[in-house]
XYZ file of C-alpha atoms in Angstrom:
571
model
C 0.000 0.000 0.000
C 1.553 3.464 -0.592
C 2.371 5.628 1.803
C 0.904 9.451 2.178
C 2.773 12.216 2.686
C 2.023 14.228 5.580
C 0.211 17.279 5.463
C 2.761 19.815 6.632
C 5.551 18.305 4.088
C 2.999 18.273 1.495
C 2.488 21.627 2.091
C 6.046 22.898 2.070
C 6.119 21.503 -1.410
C 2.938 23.349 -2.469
C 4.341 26.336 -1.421
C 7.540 25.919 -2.875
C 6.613 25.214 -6.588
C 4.135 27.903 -6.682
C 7.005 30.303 -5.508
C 9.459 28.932 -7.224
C 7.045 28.828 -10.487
C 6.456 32.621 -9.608
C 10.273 33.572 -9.169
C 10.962 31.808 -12.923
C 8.126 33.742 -14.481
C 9.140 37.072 -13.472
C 12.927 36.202 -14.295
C 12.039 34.878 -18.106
C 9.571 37.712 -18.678
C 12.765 40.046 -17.575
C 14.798 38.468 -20.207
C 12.585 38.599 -22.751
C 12.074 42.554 -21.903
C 15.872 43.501 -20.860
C 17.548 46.329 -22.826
C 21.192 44.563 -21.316
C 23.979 43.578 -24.164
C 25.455 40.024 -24.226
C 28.442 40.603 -22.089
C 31.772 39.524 -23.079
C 31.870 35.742 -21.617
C 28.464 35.537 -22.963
C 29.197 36.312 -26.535
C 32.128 33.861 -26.367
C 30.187 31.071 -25.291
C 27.361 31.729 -28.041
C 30.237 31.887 -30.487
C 31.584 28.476 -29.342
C 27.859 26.992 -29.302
C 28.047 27.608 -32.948
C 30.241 24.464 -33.916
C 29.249 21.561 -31.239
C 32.836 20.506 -29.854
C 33.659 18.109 -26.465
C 35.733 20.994 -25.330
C 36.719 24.514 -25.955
C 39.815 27.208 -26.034
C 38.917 27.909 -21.996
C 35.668 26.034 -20.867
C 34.195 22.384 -21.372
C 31.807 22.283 -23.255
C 28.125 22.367 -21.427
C 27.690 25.701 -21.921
C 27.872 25.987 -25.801
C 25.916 22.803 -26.035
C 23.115 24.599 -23.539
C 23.413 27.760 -26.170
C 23.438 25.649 -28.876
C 20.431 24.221 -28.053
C 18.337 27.293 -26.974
C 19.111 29.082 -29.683
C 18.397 26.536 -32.278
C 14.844 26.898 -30.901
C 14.497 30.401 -29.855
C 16.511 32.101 -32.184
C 20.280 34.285 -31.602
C 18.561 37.198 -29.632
C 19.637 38.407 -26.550
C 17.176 36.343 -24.797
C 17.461 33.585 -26.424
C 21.122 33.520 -25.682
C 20.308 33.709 -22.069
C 17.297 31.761 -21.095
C 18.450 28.517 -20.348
C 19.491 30.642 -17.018
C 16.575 31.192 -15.298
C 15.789 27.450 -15.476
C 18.845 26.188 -14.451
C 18.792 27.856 -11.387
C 15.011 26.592 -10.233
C 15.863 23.208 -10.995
C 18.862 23.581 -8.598
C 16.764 25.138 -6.060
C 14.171 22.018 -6.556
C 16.696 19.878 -6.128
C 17.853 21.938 -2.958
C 14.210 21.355 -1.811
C 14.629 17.880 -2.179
C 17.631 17.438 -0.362
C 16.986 19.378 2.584
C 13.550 17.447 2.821
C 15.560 14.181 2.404
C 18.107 15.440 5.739
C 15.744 17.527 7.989
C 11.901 18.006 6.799
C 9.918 20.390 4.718
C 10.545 23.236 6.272
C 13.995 23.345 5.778
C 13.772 22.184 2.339
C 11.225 24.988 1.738
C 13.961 27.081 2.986
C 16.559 25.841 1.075
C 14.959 26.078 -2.128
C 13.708 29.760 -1.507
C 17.146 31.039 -0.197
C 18.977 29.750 -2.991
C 16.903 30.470 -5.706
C 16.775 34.495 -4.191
C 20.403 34.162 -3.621
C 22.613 37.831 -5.282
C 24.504 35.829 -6.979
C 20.856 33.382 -8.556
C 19.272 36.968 -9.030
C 22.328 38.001 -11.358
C 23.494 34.100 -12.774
C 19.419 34.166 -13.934
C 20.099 37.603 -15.504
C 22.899 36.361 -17.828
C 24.352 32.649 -18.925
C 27.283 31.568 -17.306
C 29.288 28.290 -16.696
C 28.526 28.674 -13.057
C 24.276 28.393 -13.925
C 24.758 25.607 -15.926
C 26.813 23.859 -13.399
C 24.910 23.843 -10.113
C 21.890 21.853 -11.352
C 24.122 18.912 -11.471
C 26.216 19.618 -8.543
C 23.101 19.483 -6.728
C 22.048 16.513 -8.407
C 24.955 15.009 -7.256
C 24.732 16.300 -3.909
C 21.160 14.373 -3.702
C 22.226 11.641 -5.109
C 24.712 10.871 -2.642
C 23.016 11.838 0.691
C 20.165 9.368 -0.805
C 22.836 6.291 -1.025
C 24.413 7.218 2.308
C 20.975 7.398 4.175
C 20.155 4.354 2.297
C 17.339 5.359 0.472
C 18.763 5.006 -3.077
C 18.948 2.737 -4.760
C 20.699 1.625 -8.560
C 19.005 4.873 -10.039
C 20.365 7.031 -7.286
C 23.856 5.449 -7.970
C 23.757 5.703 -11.832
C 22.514 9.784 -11.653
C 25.400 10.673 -9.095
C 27.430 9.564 -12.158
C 25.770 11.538 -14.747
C 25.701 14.518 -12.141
C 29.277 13.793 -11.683
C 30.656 13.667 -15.418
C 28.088 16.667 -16.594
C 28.788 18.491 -14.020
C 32.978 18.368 -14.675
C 31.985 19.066 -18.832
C 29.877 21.941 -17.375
C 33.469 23.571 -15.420
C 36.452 22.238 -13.911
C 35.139 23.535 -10.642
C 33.172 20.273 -10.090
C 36.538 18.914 -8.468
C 35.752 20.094 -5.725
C 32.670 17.400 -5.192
C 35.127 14.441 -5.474
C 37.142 16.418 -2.430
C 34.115 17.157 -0.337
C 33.255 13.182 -1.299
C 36.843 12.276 0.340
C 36.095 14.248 4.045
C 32.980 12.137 4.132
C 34.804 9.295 4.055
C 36.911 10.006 6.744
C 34.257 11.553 8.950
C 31.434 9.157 7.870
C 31.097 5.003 8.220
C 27.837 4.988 6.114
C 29.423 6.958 3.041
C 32.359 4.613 3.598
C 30.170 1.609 3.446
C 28.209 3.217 0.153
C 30.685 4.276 -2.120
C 33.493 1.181 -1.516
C 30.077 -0.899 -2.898
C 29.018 -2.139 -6.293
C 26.895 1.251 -6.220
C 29.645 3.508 -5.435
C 31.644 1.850 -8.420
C 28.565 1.986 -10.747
C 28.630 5.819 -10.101
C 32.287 6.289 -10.872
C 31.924 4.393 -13.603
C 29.177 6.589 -15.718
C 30.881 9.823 -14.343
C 33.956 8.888 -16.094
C 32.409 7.587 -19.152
C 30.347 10.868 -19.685
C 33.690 12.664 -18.854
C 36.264 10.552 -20.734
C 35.257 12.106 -24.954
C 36.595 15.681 -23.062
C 39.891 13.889 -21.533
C 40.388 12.561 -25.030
C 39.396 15.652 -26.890
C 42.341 17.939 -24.523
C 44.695 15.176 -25.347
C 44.168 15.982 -29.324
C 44.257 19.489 -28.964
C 47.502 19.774 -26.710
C 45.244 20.214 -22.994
C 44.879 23.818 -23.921
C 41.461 24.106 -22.010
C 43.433 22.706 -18.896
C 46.542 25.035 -19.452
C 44.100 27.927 -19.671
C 42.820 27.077 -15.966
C 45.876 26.684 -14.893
C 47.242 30.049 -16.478
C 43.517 31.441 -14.830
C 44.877 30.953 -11.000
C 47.773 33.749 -11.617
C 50.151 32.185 -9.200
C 53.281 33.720 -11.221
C 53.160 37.208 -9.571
C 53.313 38.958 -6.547
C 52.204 35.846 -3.837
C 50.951 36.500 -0.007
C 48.504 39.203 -0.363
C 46.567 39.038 2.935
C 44.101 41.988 1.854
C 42.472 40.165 -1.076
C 41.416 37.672 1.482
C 39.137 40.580 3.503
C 37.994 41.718 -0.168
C 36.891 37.590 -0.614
C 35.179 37.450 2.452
C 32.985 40.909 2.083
C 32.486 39.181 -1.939
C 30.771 36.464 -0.453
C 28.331 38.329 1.215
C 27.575 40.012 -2.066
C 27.543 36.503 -3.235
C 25.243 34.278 -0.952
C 23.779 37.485 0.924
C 25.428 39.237 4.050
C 22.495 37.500 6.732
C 22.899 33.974 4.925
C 27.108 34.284 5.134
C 27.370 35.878 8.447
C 24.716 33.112 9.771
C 26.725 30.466 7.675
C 30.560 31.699 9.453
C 28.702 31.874 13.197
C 27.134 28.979 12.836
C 30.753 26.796 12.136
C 31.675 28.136 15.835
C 27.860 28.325 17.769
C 26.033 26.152 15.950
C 25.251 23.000 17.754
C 23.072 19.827 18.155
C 22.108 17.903 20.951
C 21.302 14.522 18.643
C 24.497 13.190 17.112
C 22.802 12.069 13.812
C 21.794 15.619 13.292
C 25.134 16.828 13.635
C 26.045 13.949 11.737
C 24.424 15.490 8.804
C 25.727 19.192 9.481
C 28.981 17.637 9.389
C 28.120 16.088 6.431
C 27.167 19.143 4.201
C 30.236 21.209 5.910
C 32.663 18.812 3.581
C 30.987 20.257 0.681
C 31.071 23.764 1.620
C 34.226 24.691 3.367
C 36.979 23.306 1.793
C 35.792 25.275 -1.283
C 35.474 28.290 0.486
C 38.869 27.766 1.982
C 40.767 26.665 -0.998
C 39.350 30.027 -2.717
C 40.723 31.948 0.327
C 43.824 30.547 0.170
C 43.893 31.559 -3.265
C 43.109 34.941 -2.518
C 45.783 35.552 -0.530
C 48.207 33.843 -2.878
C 47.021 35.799 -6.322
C 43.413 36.783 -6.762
C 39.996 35.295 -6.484
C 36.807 36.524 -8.117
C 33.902 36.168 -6.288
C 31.435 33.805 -8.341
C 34.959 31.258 -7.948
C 33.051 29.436 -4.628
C 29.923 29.216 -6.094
C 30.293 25.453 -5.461
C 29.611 26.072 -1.821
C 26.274 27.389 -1.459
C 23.708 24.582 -2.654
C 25.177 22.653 0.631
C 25.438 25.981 2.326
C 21.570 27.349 1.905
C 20.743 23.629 3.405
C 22.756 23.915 6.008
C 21.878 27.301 7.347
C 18.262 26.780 6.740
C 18.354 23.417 9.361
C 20.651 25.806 11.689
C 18.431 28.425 12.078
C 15.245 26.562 11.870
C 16.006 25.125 14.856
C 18.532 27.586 16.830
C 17.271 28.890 20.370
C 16.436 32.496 20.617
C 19.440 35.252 20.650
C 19.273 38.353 21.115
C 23.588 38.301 20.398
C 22.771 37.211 16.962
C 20.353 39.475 15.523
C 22.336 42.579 16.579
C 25.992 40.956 15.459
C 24.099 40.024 12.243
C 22.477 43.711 11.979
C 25.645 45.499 12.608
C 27.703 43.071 9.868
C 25.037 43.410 7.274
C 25.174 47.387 7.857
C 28.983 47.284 7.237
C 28.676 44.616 4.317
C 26.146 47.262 2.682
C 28.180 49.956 3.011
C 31.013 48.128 1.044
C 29.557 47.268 -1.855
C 31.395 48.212 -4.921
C 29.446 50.090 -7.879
C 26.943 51.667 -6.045
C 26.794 55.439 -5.062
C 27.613 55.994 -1.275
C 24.067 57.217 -0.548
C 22.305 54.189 -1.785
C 24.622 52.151 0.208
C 23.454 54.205 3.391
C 20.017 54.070 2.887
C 20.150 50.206 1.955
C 22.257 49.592 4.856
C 20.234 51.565 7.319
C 16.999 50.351 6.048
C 17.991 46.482 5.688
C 20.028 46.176 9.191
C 16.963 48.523 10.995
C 14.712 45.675 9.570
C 16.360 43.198 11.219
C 16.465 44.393 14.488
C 12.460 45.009 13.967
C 11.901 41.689 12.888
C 13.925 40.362 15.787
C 11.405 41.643 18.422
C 8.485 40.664 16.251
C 9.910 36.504 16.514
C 11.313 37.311 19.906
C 14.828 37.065 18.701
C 13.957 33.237 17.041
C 17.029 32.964 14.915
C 14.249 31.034 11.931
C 12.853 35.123 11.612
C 16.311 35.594 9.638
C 15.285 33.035 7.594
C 12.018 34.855 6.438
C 13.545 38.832 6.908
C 16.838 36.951 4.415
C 14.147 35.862 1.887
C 12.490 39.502 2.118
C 15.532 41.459 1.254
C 17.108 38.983 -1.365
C 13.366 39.234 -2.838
C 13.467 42.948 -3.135
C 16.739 42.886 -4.084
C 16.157 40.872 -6.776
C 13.373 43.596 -7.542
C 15.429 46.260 -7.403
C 17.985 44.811 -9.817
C 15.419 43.969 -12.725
C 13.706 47.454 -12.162
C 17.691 49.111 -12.034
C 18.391 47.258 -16.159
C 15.134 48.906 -17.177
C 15.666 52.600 -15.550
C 16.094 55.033 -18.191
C 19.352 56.856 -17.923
C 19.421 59.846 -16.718
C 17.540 57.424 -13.524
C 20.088 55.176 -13.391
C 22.677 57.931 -13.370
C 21.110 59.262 -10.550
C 20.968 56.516 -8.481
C 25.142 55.687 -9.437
C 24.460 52.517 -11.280
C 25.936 53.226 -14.789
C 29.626 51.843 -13.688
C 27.638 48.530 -12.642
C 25.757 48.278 -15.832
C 28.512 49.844 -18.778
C 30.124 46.080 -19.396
C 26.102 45.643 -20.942
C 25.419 48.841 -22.505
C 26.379 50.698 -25.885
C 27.497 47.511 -28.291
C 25.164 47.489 -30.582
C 26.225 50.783 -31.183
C 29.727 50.989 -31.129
C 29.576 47.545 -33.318
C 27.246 49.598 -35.946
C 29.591 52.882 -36.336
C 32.742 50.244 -36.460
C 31.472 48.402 -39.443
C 30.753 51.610 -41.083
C 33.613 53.028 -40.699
C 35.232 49.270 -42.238
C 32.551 49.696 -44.890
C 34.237 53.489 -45.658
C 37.292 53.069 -46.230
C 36.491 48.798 -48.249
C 38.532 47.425 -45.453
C 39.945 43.867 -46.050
C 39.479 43.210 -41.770
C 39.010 44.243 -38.354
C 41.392 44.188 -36.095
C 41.128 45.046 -32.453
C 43.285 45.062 -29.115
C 40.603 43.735 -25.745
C 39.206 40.483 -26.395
C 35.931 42.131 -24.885
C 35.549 44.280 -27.784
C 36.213 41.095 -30.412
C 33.327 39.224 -28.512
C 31.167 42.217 -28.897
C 31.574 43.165 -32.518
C 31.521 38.947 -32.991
C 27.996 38.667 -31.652
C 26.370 42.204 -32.949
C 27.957 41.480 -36.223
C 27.362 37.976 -36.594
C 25.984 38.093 -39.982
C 28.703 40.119 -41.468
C 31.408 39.876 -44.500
C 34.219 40.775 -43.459
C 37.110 38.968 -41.329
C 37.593 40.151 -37.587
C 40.800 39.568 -35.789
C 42.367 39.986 -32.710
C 45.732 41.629 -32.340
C 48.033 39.661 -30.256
C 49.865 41.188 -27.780
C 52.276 38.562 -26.627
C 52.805 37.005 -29.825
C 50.810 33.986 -29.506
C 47.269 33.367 -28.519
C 46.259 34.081 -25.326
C 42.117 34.358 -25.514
C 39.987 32.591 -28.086
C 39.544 35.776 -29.805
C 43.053 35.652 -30.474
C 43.021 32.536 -33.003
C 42.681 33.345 -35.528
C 45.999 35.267 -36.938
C 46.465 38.166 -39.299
C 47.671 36.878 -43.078
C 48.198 38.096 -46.396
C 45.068 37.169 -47.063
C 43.523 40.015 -44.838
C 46.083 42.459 -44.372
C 45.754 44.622 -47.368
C 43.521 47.293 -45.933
C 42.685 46.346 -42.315
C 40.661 48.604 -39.616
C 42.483 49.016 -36.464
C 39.974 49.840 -33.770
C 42.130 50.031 -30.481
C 40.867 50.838 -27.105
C 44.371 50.930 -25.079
C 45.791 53.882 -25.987
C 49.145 52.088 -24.727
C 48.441 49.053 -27.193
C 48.708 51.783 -30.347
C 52.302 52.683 -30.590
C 53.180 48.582 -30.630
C 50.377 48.306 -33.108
C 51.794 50.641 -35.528
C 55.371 49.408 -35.452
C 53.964 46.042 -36.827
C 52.178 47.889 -40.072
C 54.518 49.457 -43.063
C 51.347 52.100 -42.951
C 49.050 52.883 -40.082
C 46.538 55.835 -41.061
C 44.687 57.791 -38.655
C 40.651 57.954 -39.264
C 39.734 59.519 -35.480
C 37.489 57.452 -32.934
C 34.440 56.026 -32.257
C 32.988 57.320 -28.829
C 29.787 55.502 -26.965
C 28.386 57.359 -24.522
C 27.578 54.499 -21.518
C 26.636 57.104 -18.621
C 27.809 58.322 -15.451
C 30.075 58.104 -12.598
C 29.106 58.695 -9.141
C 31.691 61.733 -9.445
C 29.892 62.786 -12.253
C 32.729 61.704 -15.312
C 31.286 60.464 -17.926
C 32.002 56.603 -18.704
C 33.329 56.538 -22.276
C 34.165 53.723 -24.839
C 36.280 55.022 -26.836
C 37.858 53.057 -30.008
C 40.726 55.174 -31.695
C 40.948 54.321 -35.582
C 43.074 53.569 -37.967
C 43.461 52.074 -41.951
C 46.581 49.519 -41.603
C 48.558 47.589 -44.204
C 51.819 45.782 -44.800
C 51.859 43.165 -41.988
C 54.844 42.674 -40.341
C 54.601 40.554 -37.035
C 58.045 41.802 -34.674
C 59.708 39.340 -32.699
C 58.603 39.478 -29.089
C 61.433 40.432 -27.239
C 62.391 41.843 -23.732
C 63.765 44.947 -25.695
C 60.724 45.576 -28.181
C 57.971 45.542 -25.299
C 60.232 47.866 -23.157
C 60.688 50.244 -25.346
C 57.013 51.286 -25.806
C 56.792 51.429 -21.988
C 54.988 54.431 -21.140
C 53.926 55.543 -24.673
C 50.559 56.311 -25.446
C 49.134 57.844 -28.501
C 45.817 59.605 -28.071
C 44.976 58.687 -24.580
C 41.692 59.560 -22.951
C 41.958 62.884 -21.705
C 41.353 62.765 -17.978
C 38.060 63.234 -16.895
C 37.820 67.308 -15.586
C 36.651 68.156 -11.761
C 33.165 68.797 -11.672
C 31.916 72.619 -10.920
């Protein structure tokens, strides 16, 4: 006879679809509506999704196969190139739902779900495609997977599907090695994962993860591990190492990232947090392995080089379980609610891109809320749960209604520097190609990879040849493959937007004729400057590569030719 669900759980389900199914539909009906240019990384991976491969100049290759896909259906648009997003994320937050159900009940799978799916970082990953969207659906997966065989509910299917999240998940980014090291604490701390995965099960799982992995092993291999080199070149361990500031700059990222009450609950709870029932700890224990040896591999990282902030992404789906079972069932504390209050105030008031006075009003407004919430719950550590999903809700808000504002709005408010990597393309790619079209030019040739991904995508149906001018010599960005030949350098564009770039430029070209610039206007600084892209031209021919020597790149140091002229102190 089947069993029935209880009432409450079933609930907790109801309630999560219908907001989850809610949170989608306004996401997809922003994309469809948003007046935001592909960005950079996007336009690369559209470009890649173009020819199906099993790997790519910097990425595996999930992502071009999820463009590929989309847009075969949809169409090239904006939106098209982009709405996988939004889906990827709610069926990581199902799964989320799912797995916190599975460890601690409804209501902290509701919980879950809800603060991952309003997460900054969701709200923005939604807004745009990225390697890190297309990931987490299957590092959850595989998170569910294996807490189902360890609490011995799964079975053969459970086994085979941590596989496939497995493999996917590594041809979706390289990041997915973390899993296999969270996998190896379990181990260590944990008899039934030991007793699971050295099983027929655990062996049928590593099995399918490496046969769904092995075509991109093999595909590296042929193509000289240039994907893997890339990585590696990524981490920026050759210069300057110990830099214990970046590691403060991480830390205040990763509130921007998960949300300063989810991250500040997340770092007291590894010292306050406790259980009175083993198993439950058991669990918490359990999830930690997945979430901080990625947050403290990143730090270290930090501190060594750099680290950007989407870079622990990987620790989250474990981390909104986690702190949705702490603080569903934390005592009241009054401690908490003002340390979190005062933290969230100061996280506010750090954020980058955003004029100081929106900072202070968000700050004021968002930490003042918590402390009125907190005598509302009498100081019940769950009422962060609910004030967390408020703010990340009209953040999320906020952020849609910020990429529709018209500009002179958006200036106001200091949110142009935020938004210029999205704005002005179409245009500056239009009054390029008419400017190539003037003067019957043979090629484009530009000096930031941005740019080439830009005039790539909002040109895609064009004639002529685009290149990318290589700096060093050789390729160092997939923009930079394809190399200037006799074939193209007869009467070639030069559209340069380092002004330091130009004088190098010119001493590869027997002729290098000025034609002026091509200015976009992309709004406002909080000073008042205006943010410019500016792409000096010029009419180039007679190729001549120079050897890339110590001597030739120092002796254009500190040459510029027609730099930006600084921007003037306001009245």
């Amino acid at each position: 006879m089947p069993t029935v669900e209880p009432p409450r759980q079933t609930n907790y389900l109801r309630l999560t679809v219908m907001a989850l199914f809610g949170i989608l539909l306004l996401r997809v009906s922003f994309l469809v509506s948003s007046p935001l240019n592909l960005y950079a990384d996007e336009a690369q991976y559209w470009r890649w999704g173009e020819t199906l491969e099993w790997g790519y100049y910097s990425k595996p290759p999930m992502i071009a196969w999820v463009i590929h896909s989309v847009t075969a259906l949809f169409g090239h648009q904006e939106w098209g190139v982009r709405l996988a997003a939004p889906f990827l994320h709610t069926i990581t937050a199902s799964l989320l739902f799912l797995l916190g159900r599975s460890m601690y009940g409804g209501r902290v799978g509701m919980f879950a779900a809800l603060g991952y799916a309003l997460m900054p970082a969701v709200t923005l990953s939604s807004a745009v495609i990225s390697t890190d969207g297309v990931l987490l659906p299957f590092w959850a997966l595989s998170l569910y997977c294996f807490w189902r065989l360890r609490s011995g509910e799964g079975a053969w299917v459970s086994a085979a599907l941590l596989g496939v999240g497995l493999g996917v998940g590594f041809l979706s980014k390289y990041a997915m090695l973390y899993f296999p090291i969270g996998m190896a604490l379990t181990l260590l701390l944990d008899k039934d994962t030991r007793r699971v995965l050295f099983s027929l099960k655990g062996l049928v799982s590593a099995g399918v993860g490496l046969a769904i992995f092995a075509p991109h092993i093999f595909w590296n291999a042929a193509h000289d591990f240039k994907t893997v080199s890339h990585t590696v070149d990524n981490a920026n361990l050759g210069g300057d190492l110990i830099n214990p500031g970046n590691a403060l700059t991480f830390l205040v990222d990763q509130m921007g990232v998960f949300g300063p009450i989810s991250f500040l609950a997340l770092f007291v709870g590894v010292f306050i947090m406790r259980s009175k029932e083993l198993s439950v700890m058991g669990r918490d224990r359990w999830l930690l392995c997945f979430i901080l040896p990625v947050l403290i591999i990143i730090l270290f990282q930090a501190v060594l080089s750099r680290a950007n902030a989407n870079w622990a992404a990987t620790a989250y789906p474990a981390a909104s379980v986690l702190v949705a079972a702490w603080l569903t069932r934390a005592q009241p504390n009054r401690v908490l609610w003002i340390i979190i209050a005062a933290l969230t105030f100061v996280a506010l008031l750090l954020a980058p891109d955003v004029s100081l006075v929106v900072r202070l009003c968000a700050g004021t407004c968002i930490s003042g809320a918590i402390l009125g919430v907190s005598y509302v719950v009498q100081q019940r550590p769950s009422g962060l749960l609910w004030i967390n999903l408020g703010v990340h809700g009209v953040l999320m808000v906020f952020f849609m209604a910020a990429a529709m504002l018209p500009e002179g709005t958006s200036t106001k408010l200091g949110l142009d520097n935020a938004m210029k990597r999205t704005r002005g393309w179409e245009q500056t790619t239009q009054r390029v190609f008419t400017n190539a079209e003037g003067i019957d030019a043979t090629a484009i040739l530009v000096d930031e990879r941005e740019v080439w991904h830009a005039l790539d995508y909002y040109a895609r149906d064009r004639d002529i040849e685009l290149l990318s001018w290589r700096r060093y010599g050789v390729p160092k960005s997939f923009s930079e493959t394809a190399p200037i030949t006799d074939a193209n350098d007869d009467r070639i564009l030069v559209a340069s937007l380092h002004a330091g770039n130009r004088v190098r430029i010119r001493s590869e070209f027997e002729t290098m004729e000025d034609l002026g610039e091509v200015q976009v206007f992309l709004g406002k600084r909080s000073n008042g400057c205006p943010i410019l892209r500016t792409l000096h031209l010029y009419a180039a021919s007679g190729y001549t590569p120079q050897p890339r020597s110590a001597e030739w790149e120092a002796s254009f140091e500190g040459i510029k030719e027609f730099p930006n002229p600084p921007c003037p102190k306001p009245n």
